[in-house]
mmCIF file of the C-alpha atoms, coordinates in Angstrom:
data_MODEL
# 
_entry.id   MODEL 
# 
loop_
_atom_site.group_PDB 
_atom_site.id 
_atom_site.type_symbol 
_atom_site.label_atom_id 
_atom_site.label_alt_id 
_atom_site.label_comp_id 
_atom_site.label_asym_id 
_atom_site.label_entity_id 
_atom_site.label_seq_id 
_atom_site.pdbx_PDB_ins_code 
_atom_site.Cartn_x 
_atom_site.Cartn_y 
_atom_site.Cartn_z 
_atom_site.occupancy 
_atom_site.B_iso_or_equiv 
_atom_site.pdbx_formal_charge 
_atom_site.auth_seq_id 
_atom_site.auth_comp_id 
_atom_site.auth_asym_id 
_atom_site.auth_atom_id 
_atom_site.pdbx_PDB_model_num 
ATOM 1   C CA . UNK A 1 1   ? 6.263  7.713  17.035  1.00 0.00 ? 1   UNK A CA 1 
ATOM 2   C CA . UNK A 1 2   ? 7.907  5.213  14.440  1.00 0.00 ? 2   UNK A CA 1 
ATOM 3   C CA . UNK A 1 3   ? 6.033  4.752  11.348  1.00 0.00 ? 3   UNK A CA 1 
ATOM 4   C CA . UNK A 1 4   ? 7.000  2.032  8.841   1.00 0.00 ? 4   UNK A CA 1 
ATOM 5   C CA . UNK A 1 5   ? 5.345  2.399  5.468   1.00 0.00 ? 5   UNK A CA 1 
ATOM 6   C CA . UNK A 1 6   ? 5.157  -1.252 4.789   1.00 0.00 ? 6   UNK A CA 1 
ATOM 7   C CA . UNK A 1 7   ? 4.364  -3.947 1.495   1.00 0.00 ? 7   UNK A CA 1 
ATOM 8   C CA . UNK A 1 8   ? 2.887  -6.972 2.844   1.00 0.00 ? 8   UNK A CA 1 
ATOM 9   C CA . UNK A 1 9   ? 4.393  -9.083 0.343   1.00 0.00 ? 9   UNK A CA 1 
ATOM 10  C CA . UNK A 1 10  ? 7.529  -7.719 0.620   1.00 0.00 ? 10  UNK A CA 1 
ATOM 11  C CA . UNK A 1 11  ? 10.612 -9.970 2.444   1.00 0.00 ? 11  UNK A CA 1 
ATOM 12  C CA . UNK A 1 12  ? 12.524 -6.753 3.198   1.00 0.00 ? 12  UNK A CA 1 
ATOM 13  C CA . UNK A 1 13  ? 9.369  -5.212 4.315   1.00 0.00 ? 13  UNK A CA 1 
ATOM 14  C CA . UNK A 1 14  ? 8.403  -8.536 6.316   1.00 0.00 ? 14  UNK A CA 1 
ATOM 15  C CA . UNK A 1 15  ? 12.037 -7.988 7.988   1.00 0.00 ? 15  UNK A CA 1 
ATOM 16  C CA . UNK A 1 16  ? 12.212 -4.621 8.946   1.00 0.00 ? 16  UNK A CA 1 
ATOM 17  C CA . UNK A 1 17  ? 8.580  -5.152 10.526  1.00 0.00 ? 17  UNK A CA 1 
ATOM 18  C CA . UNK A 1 18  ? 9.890  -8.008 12.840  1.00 0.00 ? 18  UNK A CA 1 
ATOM 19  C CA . UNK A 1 19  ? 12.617 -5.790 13.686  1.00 0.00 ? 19  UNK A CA 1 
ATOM 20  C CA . UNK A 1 20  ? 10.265 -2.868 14.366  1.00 0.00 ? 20  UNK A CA 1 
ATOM 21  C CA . UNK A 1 21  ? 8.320  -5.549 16.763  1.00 0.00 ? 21  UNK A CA 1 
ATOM 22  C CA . UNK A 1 22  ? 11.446 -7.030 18.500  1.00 0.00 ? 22  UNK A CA 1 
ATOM 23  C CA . UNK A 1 23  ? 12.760 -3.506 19.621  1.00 0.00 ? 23  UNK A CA 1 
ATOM 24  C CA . UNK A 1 24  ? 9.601  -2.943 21.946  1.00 0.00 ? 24  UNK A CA 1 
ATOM 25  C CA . UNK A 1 25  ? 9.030  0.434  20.804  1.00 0.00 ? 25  UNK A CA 1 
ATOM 26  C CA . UNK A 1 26  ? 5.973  2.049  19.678  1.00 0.00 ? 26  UNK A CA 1 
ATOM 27  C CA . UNK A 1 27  ? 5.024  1.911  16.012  1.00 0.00 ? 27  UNK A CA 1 
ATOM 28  C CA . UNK A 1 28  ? 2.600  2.304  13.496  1.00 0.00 ? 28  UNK A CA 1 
ATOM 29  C CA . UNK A 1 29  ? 2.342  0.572  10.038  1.00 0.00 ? 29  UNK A CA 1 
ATOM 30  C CA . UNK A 1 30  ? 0.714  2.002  7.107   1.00 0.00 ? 30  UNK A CA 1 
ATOM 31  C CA . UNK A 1 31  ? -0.072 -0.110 4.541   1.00 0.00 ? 31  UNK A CA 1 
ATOM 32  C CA . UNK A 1 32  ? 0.567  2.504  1.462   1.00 0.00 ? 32  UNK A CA 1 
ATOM 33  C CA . UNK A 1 33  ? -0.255 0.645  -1.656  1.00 0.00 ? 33  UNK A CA 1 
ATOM 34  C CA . UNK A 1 34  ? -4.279 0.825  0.086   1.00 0.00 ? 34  UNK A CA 1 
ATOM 35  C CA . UNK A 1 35  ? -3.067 4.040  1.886   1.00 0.00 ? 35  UNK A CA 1 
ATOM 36  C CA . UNK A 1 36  ? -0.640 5.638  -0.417  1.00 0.00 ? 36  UNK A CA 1 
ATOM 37  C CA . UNK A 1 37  ? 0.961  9.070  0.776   1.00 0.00 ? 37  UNK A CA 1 
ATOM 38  C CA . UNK A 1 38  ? -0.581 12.260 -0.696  1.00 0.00 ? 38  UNK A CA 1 
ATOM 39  C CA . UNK A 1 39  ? 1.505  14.507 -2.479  1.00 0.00 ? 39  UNK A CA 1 
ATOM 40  C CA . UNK A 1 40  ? 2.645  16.640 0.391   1.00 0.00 ? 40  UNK A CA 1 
ATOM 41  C CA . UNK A 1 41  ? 3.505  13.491 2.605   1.00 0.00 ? 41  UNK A CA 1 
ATOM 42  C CA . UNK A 1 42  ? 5.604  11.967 -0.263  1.00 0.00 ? 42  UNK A CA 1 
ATOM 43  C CA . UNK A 1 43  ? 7.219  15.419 -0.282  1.00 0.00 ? 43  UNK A CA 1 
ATOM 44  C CA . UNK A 1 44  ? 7.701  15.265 3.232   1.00 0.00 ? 44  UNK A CA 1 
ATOM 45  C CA . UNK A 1 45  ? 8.977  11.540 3.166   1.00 0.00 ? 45  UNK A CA 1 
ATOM 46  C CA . UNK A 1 46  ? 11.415 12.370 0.336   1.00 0.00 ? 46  UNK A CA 1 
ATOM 47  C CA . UNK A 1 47  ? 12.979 15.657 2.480   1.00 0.00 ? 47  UNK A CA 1 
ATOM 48  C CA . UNK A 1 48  ? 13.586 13.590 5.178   1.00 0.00 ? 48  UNK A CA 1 
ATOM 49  C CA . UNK A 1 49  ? 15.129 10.913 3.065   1.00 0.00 ? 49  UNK A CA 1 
ATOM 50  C CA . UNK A 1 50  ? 17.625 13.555 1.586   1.00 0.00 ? 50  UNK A CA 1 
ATOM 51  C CA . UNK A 1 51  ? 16.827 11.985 -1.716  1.00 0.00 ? 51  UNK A CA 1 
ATOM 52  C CA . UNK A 1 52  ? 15.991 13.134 -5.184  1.00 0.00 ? 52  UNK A CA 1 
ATOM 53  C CA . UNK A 1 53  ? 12.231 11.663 -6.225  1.00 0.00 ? 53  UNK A CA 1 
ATOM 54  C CA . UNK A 1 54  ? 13.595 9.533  -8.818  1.00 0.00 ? 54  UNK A CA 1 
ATOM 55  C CA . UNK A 1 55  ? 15.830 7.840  -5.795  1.00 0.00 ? 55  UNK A CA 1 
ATOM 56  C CA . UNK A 1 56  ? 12.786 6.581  -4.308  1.00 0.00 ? 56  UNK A CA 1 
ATOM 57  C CA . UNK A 1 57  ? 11.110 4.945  -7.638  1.00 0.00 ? 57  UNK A CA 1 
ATOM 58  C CA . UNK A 1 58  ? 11.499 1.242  -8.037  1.00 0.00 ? 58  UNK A CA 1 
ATOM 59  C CA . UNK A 1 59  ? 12.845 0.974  -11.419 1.00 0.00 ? 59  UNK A CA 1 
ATOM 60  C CA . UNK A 1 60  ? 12.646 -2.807 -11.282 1.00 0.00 ? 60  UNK A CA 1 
ATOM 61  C CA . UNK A 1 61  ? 8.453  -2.559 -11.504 1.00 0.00 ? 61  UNK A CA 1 
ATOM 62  C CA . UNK A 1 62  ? 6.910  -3.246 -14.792 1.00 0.00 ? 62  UNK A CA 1 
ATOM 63  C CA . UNK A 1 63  ? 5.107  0.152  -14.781 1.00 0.00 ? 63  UNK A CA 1 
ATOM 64  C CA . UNK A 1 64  ? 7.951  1.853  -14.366 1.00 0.00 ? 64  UNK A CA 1 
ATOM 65  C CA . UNK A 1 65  ? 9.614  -0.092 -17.720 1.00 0.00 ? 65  UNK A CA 1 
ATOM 66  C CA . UNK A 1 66  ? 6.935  0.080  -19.713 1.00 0.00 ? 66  UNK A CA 1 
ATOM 67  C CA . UNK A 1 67  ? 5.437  3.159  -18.975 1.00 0.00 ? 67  UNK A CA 1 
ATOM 68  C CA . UNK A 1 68  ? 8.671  5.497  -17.770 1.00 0.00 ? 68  UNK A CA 1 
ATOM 69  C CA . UNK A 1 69  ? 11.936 4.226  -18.137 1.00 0.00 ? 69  UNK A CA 1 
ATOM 70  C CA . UNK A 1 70  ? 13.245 6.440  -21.107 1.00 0.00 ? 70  UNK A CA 1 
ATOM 71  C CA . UNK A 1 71  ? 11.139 9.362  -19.393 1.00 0.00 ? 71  UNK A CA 1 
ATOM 72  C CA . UNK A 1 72  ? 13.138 12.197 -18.274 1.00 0.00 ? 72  UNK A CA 1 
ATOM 73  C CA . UNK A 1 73  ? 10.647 13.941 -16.081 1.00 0.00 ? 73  UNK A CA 1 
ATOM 74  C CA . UNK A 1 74  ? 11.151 16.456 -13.576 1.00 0.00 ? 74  UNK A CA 1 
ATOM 75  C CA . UNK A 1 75  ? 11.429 15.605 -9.538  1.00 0.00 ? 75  UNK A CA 1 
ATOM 76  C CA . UNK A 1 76  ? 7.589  17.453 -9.357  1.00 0.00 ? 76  UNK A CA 1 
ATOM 77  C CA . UNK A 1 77  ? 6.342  14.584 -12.447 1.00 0.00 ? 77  UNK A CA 1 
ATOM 78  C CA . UNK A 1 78  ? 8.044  12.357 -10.467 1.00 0.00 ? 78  UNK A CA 1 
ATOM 79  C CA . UNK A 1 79  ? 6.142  12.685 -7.555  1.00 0.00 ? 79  UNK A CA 1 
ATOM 80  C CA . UNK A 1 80  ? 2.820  12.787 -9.702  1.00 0.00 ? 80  UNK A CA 1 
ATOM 81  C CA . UNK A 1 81  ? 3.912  9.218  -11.206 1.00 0.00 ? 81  UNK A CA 1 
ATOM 82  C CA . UNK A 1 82  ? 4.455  7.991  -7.526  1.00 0.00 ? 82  UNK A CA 1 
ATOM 83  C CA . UNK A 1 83  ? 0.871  9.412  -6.593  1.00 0.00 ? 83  UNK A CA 1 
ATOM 84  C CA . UNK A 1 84  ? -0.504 7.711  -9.675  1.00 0.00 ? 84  UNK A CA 1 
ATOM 85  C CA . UNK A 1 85  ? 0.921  4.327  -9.032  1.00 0.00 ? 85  UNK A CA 1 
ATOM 86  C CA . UNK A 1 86  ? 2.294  4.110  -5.549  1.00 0.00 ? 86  UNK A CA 1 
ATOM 87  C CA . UNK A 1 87  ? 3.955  -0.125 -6.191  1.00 0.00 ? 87  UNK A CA 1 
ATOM 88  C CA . UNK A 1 88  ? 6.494  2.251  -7.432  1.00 0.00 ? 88  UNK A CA 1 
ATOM 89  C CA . UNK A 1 89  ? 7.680  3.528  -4.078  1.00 0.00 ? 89  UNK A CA 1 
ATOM 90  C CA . UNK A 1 90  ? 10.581 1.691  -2.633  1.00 0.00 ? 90  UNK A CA 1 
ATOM 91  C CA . UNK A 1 91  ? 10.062 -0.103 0.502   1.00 0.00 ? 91  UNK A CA 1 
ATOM 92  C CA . UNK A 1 92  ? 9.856  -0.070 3.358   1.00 0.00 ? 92  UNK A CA 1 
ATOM 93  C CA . UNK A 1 93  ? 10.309 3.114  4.641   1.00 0.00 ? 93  UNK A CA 1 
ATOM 94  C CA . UNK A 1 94  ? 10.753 3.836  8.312   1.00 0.00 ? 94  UNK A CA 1 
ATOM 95  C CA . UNK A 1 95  ? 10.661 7.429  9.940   1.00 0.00 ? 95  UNK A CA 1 
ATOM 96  C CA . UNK A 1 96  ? 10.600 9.202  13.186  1.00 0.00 ? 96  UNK A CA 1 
ATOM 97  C CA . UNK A 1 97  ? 10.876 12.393 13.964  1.00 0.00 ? 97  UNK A CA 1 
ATOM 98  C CA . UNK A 1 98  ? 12.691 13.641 10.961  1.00 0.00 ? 98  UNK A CA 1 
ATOM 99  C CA . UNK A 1 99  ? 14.470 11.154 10.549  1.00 0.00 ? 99  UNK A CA 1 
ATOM 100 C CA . UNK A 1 100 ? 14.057 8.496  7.881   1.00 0.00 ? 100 UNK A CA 1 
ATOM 101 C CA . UNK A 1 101 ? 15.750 5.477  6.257   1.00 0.00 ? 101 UNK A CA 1 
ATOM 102 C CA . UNK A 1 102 ? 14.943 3.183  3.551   1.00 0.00 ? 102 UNK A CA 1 
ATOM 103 C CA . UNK A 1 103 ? 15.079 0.013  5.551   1.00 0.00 ? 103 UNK A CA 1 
ATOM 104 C CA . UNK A 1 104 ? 16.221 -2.988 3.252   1.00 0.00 ? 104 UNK A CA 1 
ATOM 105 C CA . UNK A 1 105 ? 18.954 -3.097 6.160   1.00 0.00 ? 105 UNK A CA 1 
ATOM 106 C CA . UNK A 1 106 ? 19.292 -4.529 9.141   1.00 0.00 ? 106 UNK A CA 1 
ATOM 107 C CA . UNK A 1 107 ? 21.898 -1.197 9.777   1.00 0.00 ? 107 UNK A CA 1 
ATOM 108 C CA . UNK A 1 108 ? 19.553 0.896  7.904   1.00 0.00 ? 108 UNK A CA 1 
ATOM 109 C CA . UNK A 1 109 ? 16.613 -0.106 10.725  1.00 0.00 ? 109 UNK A CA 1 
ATOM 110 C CA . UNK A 1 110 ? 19.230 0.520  12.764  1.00 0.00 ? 110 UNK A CA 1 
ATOM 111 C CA . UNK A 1 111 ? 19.841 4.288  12.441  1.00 0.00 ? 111 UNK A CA 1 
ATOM 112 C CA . UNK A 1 112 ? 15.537 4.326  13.189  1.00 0.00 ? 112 UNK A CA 1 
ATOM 113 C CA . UNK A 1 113 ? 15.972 1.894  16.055  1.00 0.00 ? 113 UNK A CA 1 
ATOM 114 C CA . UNK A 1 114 ? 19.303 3.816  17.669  1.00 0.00 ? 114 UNK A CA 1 
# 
């Protein structure tokens, strides 16, 4: 099963979800900012992104600016911050299997799609 962790208000969102709807496969959407991850999905979501934490914060957010910009945490406070305020999670996010792409892509969606 695909599952796209999607932001409503999101265009790159918006777009991978029409692409997710045009392929005719099977998919689920989870709205995480009302359904955030808990911490051993994000850790999940993050090994299967071969990523660092940090890699998946939007640094662009005005949490993350005000609140941890000039913080050098470690990739464990990292996911705690991500818990704690989940806008912070880049978007969207589509997996399957174990694989799983940041999708602001068309080629990204792509490597999903196959």
């Amino acid at each position: 099963m695909i599952t796209i962790f999607h932001h409503n208000r999101c265009t790159k969102s918006r777009s991978a979800l029409a692409a997710l709807e045009n392929s005719g496969k099977a998919f689920e959407v989870v709205y995480y900012l009302e359904t955030p991850p808990n911490k051993s999905e994000l850790k999940e979501m993050i090994s299967k992104l071969g990523i660092k934490p940090l890699e998946l914060i939007r640094k662009g957010e005005k949490v993350f600016t005000e609140n941890y910009k000039s913080k050098n945490l470690s990739d464990e406070e990292w996911i705690d911050v991500m818990i704690a305020h989940p806008i912070l999670i880049e978007r969207p996010i589509i997996i399957s299997g174990n694989k799983a792409v940041i999708a602001r892509s068309t080629e990204k969606i792509n490597e999903i799609l196959g």
